[in-house]
Tab-separated table of C-alpha atoms and ligand atoms in Angstrom:
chain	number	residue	atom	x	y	z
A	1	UNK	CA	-1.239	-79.282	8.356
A	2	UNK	CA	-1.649	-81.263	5.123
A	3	UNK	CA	-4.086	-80.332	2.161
A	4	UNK	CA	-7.262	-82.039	4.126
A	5	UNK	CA	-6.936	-80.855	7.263
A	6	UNK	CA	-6.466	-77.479	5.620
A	7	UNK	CA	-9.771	-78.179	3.954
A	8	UNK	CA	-11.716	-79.059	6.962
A	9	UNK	CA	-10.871	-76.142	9.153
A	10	UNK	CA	-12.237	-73.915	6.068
A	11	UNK	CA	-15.022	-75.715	6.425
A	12	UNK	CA	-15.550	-75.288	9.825
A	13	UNK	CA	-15.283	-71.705	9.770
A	14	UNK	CA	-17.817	-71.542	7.146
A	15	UNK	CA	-19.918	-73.614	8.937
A	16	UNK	CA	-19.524	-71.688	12.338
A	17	UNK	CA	-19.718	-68.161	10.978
A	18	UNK	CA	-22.180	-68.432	8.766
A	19	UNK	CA	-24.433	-69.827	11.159
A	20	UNK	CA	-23.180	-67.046	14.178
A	21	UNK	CA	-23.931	-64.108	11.240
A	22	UNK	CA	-27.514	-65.347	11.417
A	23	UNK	CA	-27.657	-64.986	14.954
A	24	UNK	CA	-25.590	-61.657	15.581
A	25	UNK	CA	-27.627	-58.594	16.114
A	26	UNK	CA	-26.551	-54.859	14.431
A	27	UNK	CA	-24.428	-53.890	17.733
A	28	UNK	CA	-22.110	-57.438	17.092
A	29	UNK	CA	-21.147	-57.187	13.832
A	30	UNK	CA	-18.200	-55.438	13.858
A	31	UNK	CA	-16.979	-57.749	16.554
A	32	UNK	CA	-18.231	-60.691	13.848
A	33	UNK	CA	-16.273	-58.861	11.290
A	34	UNK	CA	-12.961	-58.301	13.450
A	35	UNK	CA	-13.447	-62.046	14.306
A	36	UNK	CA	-13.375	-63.705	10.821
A	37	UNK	CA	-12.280	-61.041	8.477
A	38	UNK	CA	-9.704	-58.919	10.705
A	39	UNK	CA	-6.455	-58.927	10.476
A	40	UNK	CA	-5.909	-61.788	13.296
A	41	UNK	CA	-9.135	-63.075	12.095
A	42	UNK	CA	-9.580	-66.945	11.758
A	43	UNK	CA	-10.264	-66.747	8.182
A	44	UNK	CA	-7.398	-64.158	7.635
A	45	UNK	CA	-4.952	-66.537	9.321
A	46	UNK	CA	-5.782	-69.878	7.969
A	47	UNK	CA	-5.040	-67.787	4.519
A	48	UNK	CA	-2.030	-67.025	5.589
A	49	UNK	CA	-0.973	-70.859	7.022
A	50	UNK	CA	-1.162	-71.277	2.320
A	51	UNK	CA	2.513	-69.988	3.008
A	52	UNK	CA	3.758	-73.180	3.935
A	53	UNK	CA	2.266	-75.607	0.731
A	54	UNK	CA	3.380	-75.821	-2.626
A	55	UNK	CA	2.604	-73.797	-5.429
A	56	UNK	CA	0.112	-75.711	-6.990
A	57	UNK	CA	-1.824	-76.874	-3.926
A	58	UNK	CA	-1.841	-72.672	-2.848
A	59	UNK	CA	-2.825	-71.995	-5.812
A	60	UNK	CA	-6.130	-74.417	-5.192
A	61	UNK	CA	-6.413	-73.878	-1.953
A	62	UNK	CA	-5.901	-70.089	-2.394
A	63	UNK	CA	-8.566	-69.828	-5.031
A	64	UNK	CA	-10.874	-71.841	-1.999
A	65	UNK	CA	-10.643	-69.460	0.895
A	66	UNK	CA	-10.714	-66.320	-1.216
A	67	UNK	CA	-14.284	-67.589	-2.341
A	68	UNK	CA	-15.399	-67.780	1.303
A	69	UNK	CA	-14.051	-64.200	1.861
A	70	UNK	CA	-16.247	-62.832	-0.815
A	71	UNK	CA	-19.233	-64.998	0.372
A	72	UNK	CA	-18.558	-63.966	4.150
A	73	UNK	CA	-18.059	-60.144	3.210
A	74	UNK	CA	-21.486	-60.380	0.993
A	75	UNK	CA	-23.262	-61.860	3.702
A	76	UNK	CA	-22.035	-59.632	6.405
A	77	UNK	CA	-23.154	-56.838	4.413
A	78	UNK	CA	-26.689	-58.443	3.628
A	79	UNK	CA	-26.806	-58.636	7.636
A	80	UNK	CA	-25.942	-54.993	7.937
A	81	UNK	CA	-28.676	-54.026	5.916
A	82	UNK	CA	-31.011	-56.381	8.066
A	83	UNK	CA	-30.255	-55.250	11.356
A	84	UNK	CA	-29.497	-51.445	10.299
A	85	UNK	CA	-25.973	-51.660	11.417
A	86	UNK	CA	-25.218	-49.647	8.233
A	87	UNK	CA	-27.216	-46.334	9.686
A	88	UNK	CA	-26.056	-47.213	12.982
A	89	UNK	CA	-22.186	-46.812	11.401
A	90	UNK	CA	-23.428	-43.401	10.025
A	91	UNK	CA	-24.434	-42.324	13.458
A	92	UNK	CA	-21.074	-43.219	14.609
A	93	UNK	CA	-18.814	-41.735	11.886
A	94	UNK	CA	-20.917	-38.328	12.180
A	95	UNK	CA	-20.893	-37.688	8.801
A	96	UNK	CA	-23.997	-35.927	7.813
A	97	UNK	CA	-23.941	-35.898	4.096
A	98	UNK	CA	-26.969	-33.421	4.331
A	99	UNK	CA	-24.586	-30.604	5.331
A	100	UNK	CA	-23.479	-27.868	2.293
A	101	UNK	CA	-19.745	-28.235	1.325
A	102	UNK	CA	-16.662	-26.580	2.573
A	103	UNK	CA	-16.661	-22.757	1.505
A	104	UNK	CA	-14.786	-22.888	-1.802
A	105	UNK	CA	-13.130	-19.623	-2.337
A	106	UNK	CA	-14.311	-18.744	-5.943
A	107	UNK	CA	-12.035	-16.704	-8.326
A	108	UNK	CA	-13.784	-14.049	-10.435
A	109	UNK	CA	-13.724	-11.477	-13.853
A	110	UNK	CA	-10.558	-8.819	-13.502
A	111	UNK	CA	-12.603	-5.735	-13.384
A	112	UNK	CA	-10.903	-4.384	-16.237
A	113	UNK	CA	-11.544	-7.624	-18.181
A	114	UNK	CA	-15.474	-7.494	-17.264
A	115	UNK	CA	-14.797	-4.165	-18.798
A	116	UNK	CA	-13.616	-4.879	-21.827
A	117	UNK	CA	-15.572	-7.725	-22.260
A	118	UNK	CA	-18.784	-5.967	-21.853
A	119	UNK	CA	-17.565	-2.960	-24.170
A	120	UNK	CA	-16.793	-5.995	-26.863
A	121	UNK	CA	-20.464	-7.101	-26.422
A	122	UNK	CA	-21.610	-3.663	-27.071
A	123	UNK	CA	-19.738	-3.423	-30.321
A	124	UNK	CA	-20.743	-7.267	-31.432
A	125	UNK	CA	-24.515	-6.095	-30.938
A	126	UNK	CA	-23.469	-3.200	-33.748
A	127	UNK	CA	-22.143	-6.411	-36.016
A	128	UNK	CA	-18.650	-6.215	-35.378
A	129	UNK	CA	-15.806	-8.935	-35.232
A	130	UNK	CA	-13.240	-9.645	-32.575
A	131	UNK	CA	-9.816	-9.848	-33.473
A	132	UNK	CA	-6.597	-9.844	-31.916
A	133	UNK	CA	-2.579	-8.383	-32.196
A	134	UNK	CA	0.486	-9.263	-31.073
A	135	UNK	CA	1.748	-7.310	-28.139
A	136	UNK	CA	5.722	-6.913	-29.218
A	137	UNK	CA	4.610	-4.917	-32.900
A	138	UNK	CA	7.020	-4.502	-35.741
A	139	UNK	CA	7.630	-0.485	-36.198
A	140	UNK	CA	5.987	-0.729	-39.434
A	141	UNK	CA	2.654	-1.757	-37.863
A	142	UNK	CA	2.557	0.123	-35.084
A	143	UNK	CA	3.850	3.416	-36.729
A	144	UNK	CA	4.736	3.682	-40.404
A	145	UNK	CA	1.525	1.838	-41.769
A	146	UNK	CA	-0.553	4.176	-39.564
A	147	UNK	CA	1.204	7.184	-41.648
A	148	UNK	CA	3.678	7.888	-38.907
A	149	UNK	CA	6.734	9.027	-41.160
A	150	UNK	CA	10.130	8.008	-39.261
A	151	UNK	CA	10.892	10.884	-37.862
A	152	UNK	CA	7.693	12.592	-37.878
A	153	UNK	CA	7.171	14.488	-33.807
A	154	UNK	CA	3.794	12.934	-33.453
A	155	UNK	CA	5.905	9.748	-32.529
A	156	UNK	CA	6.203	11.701	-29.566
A	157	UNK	CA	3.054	11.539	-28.746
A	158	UNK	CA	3.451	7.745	-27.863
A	159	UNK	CA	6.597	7.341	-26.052
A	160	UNK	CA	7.823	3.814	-26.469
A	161	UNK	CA	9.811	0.911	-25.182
A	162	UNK	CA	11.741	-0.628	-28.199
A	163	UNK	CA	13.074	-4.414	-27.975
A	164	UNK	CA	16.438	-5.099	-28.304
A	165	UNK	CA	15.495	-7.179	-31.602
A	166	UNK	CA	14.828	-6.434	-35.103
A	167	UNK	CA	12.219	-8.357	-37.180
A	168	UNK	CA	12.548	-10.098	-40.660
A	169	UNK	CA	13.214	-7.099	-42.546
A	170	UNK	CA	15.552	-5.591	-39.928
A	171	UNK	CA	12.912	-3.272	-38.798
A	172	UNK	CA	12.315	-2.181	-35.220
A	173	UNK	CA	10.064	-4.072	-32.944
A	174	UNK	CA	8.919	-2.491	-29.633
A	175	UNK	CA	5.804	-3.117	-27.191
A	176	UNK	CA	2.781	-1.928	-28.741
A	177	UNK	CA	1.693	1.474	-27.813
A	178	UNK	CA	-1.807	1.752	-29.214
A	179	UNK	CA	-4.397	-1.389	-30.614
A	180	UNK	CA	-4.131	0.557	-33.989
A	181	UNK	CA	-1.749	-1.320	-35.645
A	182	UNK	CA	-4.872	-4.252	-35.508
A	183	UNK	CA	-6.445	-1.927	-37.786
A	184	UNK	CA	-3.754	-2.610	-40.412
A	185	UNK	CA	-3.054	-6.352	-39.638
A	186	UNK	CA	-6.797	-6.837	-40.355
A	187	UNK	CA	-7.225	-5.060	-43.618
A	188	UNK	CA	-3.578	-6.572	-45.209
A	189	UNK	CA	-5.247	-9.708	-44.491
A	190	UNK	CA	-9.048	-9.576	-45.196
A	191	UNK	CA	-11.419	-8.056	-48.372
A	192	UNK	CA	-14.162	-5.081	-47.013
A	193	UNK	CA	-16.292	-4.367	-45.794
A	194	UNK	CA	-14.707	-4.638	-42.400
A	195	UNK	CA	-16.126	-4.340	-38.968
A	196	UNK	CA	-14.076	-5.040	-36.268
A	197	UNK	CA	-12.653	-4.324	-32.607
A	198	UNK	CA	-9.759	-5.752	-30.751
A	199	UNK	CA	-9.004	-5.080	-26.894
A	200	UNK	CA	-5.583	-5.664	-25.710
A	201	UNK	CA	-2.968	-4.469	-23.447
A	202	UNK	CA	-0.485	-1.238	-24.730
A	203	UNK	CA	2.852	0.277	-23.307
A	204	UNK	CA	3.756	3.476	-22.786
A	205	UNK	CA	7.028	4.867	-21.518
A	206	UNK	CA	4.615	7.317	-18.929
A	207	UNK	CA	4.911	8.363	-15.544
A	208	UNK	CA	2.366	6.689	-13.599
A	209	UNK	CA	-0.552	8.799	-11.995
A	210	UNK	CA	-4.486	8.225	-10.947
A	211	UNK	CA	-5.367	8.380	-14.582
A	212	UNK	CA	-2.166	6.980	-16.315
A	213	UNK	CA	-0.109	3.935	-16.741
A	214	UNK	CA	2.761	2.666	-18.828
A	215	UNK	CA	0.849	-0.633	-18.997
A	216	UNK	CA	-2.811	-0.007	-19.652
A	217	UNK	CA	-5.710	-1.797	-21.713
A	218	UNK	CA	-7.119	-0.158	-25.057
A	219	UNK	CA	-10.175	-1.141	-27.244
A	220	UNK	CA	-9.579	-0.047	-30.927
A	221	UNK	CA	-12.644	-0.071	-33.195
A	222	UNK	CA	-12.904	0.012	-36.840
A	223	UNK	CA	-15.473	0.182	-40.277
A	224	UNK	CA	-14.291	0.104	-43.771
A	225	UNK	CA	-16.989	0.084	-46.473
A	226	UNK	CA	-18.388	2.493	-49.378
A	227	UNK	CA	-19.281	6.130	-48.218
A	228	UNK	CA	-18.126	5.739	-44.445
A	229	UNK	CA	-17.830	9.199	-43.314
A	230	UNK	CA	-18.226	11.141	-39.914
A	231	UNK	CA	-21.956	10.745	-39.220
A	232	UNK	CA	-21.370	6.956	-39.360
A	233	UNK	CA	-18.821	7.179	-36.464
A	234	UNK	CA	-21.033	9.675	-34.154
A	235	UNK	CA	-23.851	7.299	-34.525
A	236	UNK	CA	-22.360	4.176	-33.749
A	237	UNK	CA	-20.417	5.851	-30.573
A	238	UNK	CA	-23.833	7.440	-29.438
A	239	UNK	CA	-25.450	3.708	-29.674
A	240	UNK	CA	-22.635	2.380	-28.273
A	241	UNK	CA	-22.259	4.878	-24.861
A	242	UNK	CA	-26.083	4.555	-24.451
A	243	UNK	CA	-26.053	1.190	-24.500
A	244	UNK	CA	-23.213	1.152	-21.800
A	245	UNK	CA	-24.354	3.771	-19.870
A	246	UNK	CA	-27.915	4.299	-20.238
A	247	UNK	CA	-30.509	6.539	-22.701
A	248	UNK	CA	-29.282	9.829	-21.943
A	249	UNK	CA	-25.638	9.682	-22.124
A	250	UNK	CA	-24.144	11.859	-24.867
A	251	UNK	CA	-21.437	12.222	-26.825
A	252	UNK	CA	-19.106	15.465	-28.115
A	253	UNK	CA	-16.552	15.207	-30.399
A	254	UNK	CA	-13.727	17.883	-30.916
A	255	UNK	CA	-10.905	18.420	-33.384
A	256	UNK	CA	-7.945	16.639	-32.512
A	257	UNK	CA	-4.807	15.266	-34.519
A	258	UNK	CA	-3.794	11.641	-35.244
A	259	UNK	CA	-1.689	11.414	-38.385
A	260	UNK	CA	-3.607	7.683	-39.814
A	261	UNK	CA	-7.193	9.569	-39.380
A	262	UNK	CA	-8.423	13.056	-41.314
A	263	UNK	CA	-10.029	14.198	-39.784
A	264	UNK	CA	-9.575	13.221	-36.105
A	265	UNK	CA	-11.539	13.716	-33.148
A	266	UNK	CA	-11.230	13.725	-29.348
A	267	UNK	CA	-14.027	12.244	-28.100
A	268	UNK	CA	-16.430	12.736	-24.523
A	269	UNK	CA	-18.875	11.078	-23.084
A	270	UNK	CA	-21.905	13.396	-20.687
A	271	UNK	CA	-20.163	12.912	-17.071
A	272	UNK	CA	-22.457	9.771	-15.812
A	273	UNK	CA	-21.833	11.204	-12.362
A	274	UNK	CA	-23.121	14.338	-11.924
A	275	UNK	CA	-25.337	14.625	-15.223
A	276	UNK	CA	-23.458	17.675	-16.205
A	277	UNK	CA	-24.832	19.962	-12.809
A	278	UNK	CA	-21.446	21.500	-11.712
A	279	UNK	CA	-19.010	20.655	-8.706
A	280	UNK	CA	-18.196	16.983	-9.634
A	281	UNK	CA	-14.799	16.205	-8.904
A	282	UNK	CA	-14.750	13.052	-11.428
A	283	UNK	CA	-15.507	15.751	-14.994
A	284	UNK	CA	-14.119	18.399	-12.617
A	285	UNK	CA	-17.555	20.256	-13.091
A	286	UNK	CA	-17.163	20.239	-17.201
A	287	UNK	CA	-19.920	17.852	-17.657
A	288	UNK	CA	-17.782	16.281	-20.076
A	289	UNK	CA	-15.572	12.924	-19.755
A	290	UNK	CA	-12.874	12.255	-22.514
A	291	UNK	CA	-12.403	8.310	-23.286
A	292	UNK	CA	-11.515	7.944	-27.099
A	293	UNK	CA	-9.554	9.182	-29.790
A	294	UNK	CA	-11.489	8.739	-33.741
A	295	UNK	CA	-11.461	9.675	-36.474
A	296	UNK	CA	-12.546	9.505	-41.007
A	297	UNK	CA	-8.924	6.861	-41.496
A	298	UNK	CA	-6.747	8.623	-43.675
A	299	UNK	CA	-6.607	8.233	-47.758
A	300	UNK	CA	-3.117	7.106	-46.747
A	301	UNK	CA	-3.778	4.216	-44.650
A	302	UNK	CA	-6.359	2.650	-46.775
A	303	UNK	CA	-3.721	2.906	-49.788
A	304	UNK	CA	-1.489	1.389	-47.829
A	305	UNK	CA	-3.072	-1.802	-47.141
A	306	UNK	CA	-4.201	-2.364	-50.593
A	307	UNK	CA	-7.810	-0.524	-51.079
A	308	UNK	CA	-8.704	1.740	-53.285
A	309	UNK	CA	-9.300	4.921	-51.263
A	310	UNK	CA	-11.619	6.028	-53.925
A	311	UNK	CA	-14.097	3.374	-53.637
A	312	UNK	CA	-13.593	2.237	-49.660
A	313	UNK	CA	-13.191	4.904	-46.569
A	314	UNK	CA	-14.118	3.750	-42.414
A	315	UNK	CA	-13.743	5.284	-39.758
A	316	UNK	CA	-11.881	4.020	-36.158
A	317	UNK	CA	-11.349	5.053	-32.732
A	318	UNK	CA	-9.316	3.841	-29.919
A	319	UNK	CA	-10.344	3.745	-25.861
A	320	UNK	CA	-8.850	3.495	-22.960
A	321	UNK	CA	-9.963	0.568	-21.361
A	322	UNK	CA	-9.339	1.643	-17.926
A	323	UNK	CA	-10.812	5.202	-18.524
A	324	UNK	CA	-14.262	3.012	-19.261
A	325	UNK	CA	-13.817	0.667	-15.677
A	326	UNK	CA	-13.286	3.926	-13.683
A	327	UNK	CA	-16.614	5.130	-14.692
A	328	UNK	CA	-18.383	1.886	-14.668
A	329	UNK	CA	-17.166	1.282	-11.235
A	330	UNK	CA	-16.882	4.681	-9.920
A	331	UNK	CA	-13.168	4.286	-9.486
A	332	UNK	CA	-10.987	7.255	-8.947
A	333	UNK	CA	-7.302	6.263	-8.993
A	334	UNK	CA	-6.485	4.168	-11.685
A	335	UNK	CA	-3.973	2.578	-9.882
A	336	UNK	CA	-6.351	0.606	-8.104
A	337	UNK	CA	-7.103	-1.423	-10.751
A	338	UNK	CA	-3.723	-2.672	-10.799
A	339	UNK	CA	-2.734	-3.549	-7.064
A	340	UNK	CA	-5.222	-6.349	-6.995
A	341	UNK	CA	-6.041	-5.582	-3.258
A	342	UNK	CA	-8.977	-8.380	-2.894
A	343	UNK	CA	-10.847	-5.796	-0.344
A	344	UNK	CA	-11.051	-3.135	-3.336
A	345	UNK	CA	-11.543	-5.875	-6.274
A	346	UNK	CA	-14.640	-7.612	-4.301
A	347	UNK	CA	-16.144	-4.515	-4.257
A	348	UNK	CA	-16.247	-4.133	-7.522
A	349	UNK	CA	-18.085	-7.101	-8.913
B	401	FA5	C1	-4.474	6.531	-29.415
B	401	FA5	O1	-3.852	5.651	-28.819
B	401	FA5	C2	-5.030	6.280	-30.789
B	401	FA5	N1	-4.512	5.040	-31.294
B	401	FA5	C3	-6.550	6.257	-30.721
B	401	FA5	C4	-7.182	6.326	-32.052
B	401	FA5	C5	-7.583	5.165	-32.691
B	401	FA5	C6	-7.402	7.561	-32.674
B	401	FA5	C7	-8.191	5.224	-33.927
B	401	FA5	C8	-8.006	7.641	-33.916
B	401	FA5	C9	-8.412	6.461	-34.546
B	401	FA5	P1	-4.526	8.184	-27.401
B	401	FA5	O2	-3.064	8.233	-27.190
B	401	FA5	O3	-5.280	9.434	-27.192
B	401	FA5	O4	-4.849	7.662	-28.906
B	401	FA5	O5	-5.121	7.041	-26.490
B	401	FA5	C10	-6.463	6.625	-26.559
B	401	FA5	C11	-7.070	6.451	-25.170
B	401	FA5	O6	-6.218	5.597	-24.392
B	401	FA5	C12	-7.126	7.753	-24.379
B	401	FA5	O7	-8.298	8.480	-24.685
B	401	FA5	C13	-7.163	7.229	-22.958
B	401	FA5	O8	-8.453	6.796	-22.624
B	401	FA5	C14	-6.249	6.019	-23.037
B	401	FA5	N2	-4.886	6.319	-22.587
B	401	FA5	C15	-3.917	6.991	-23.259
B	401	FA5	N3	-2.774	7.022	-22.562
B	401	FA5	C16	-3.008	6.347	-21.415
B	401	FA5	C17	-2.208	6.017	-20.265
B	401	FA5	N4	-0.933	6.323	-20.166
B	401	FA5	N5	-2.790	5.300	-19.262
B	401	FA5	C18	-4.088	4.920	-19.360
B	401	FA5	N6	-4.885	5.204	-20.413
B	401	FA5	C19	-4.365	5.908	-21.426
């Protein structure tokens, strides 16, 4: 076949199919289509007989019967729409775009993290800041600053996992084991006043049991301005429980030791449970549920990081993060919150 004849048969084809489109009703088309524009079809093959040419005639002859592909395929389409062959297709395929989506398993919140989350929103609505620590502490942070003298026994009271590293100074670093030392990063670096909490995991070298863990979550809290004294921390913990956990919760505070606060408090919230009426195995019939440590921060502390303890005093506390999901959710093994057992975490959205 030379360049003519090649020609001509293109134009027979578009004279034949573009006069059979016209007469081809919705159920033919995709017989029309197999016809010209299939694989085998007479379009499709005279494209292929280019093979044989030279380069510059394919290249004319090319450019050609690609236009009468594009004009076939728009005019097929143009007929589809005519005849409805398009909805008849749709029938066919059975795809019924009306019909909701594949169930998309959705992920969710860590209880503990809707926790602490909500128990940071509680705090912002007081005016504090967020800020954050870093989890492997240097000993200074984490103990000394916090009036911890080296080998004082209330170290003991935090039993801890030390890393096999020293920092810059050739100090000890070990896993955190309370949010405090936040308390100190944040006053070395800013002016007061201060308001500010910071939630975070801590590590404690503790057998594990329904109500402790060696890795658990704490939220540490602290003020520093003039005149900060006691009555400023009950306050802002009675705002903050009620808010949590509704108008009548209360809160107790008794004498307890921590050596960076004088004086230092234990802290309990009214048993949400059973309101304080007796046999409740969660308060074990006190009335009384302990969740915090607090305390007036000691002369020594605020020395340390540079105020002047005669002109700036605040007060801090530090929770335990899972102590506050257990009561939110009515959870009674800690341990639950860990084994991420979808059947107990779906509950407890
Ligand atoms: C402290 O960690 C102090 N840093 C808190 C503090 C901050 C006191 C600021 C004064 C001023 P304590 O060891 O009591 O204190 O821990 C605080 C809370 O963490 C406890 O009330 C409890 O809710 C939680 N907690 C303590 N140990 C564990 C544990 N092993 N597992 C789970 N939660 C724990």
């Amino acid at each position: 076949m030379n360049q003519d004849d090649w020609k001509a048969r293109l134009a027979l084809i578009r004279d034949g199919s573009l006069s059979a489109l016209g007469k081809t009703d919705a159920a033919g088309l995709a017989e029309f289509e197999t016809h010209y524009l299939g694989r085998k079809g007479e379009l499709t093959l005279l494209l292929r007989d280019l093979k044989d040419f030279p380069v510059e005639e394919r290249k004319i002859l090319g450019a050609l019967g690609n236009a009468l592909k594009t004009e076939l395929s728009a005019a097929l389409d143009v007929r589809k729409a005519e005849t409805g062959a398009g909805a008849a297709d749709l029938k066919k395929s059975r795809l019924d775009l009306t019909l909701a989506g594949y169930p998309f398993p959705q992920g969710s919140l860590h209880p503990l993290t809707v926790t602490a989350n909500k128990m940071c929103d509680g705090f912002q609505k007081l005016g504090f800041s967020i800020a954050d620590g870093p989890l492997i502490e240097e000993d200074y942070f984490n103990f000394e600053a916090l009036n911890f003298a080296p080998d004082h026994p209330a170290r003991d009271m935090q039993d801890t996992f030390y890393v096999d590293l020293k920092d810059a100074k050739g100090g000890d670093l070990l896993l955190r084991t309370h949010t405090s030392p936040v308390q100190i990063r944040a006053m070395k670096s800013q002016e007061p006043p201060l308001r500010v909490v910071s939630a975070g995991r801590v590590f404690r070298s503790e057998a594990v049991d329904a109500s402790h863990s060696f890795v658990f979550h704490q939220l540490e809290g602290f003020y520093v301005d003039r005149n900060v004294t006691m009555a400023d921390l009950k306050w802002t913990l009675e705002a903050f429980m009620k808010d949590l956990f509704g108008s009548q919760a209360k809160v107790s505070f008794s004498p307890s030791f921590f050596p960076f606060v004088e004086p230092g408090a234990q802290v309990a919230v009214s048993c949400v449970f059973c309101k304080g009426s007796g046999a409740c195995p969660v308060c074990k019939g006190t009335g009384w549920l302990e969740l915090l440590g607090a305390g007036v921060i000691h002369p020594n502390v605020i020395k340390g990081c540079g105020y002047d303890p005669e002109k700036w005093s605040g007060f801090a506390f530090g929770a335990g993060i899972e102590r506050f999901a257990m009561l939110l959710y009515g959870i009674r093994d800690m341990r639950m919150l860990y084994e991420n057992d979808l059947r107990i975490l779906k509950q407890i959205q």
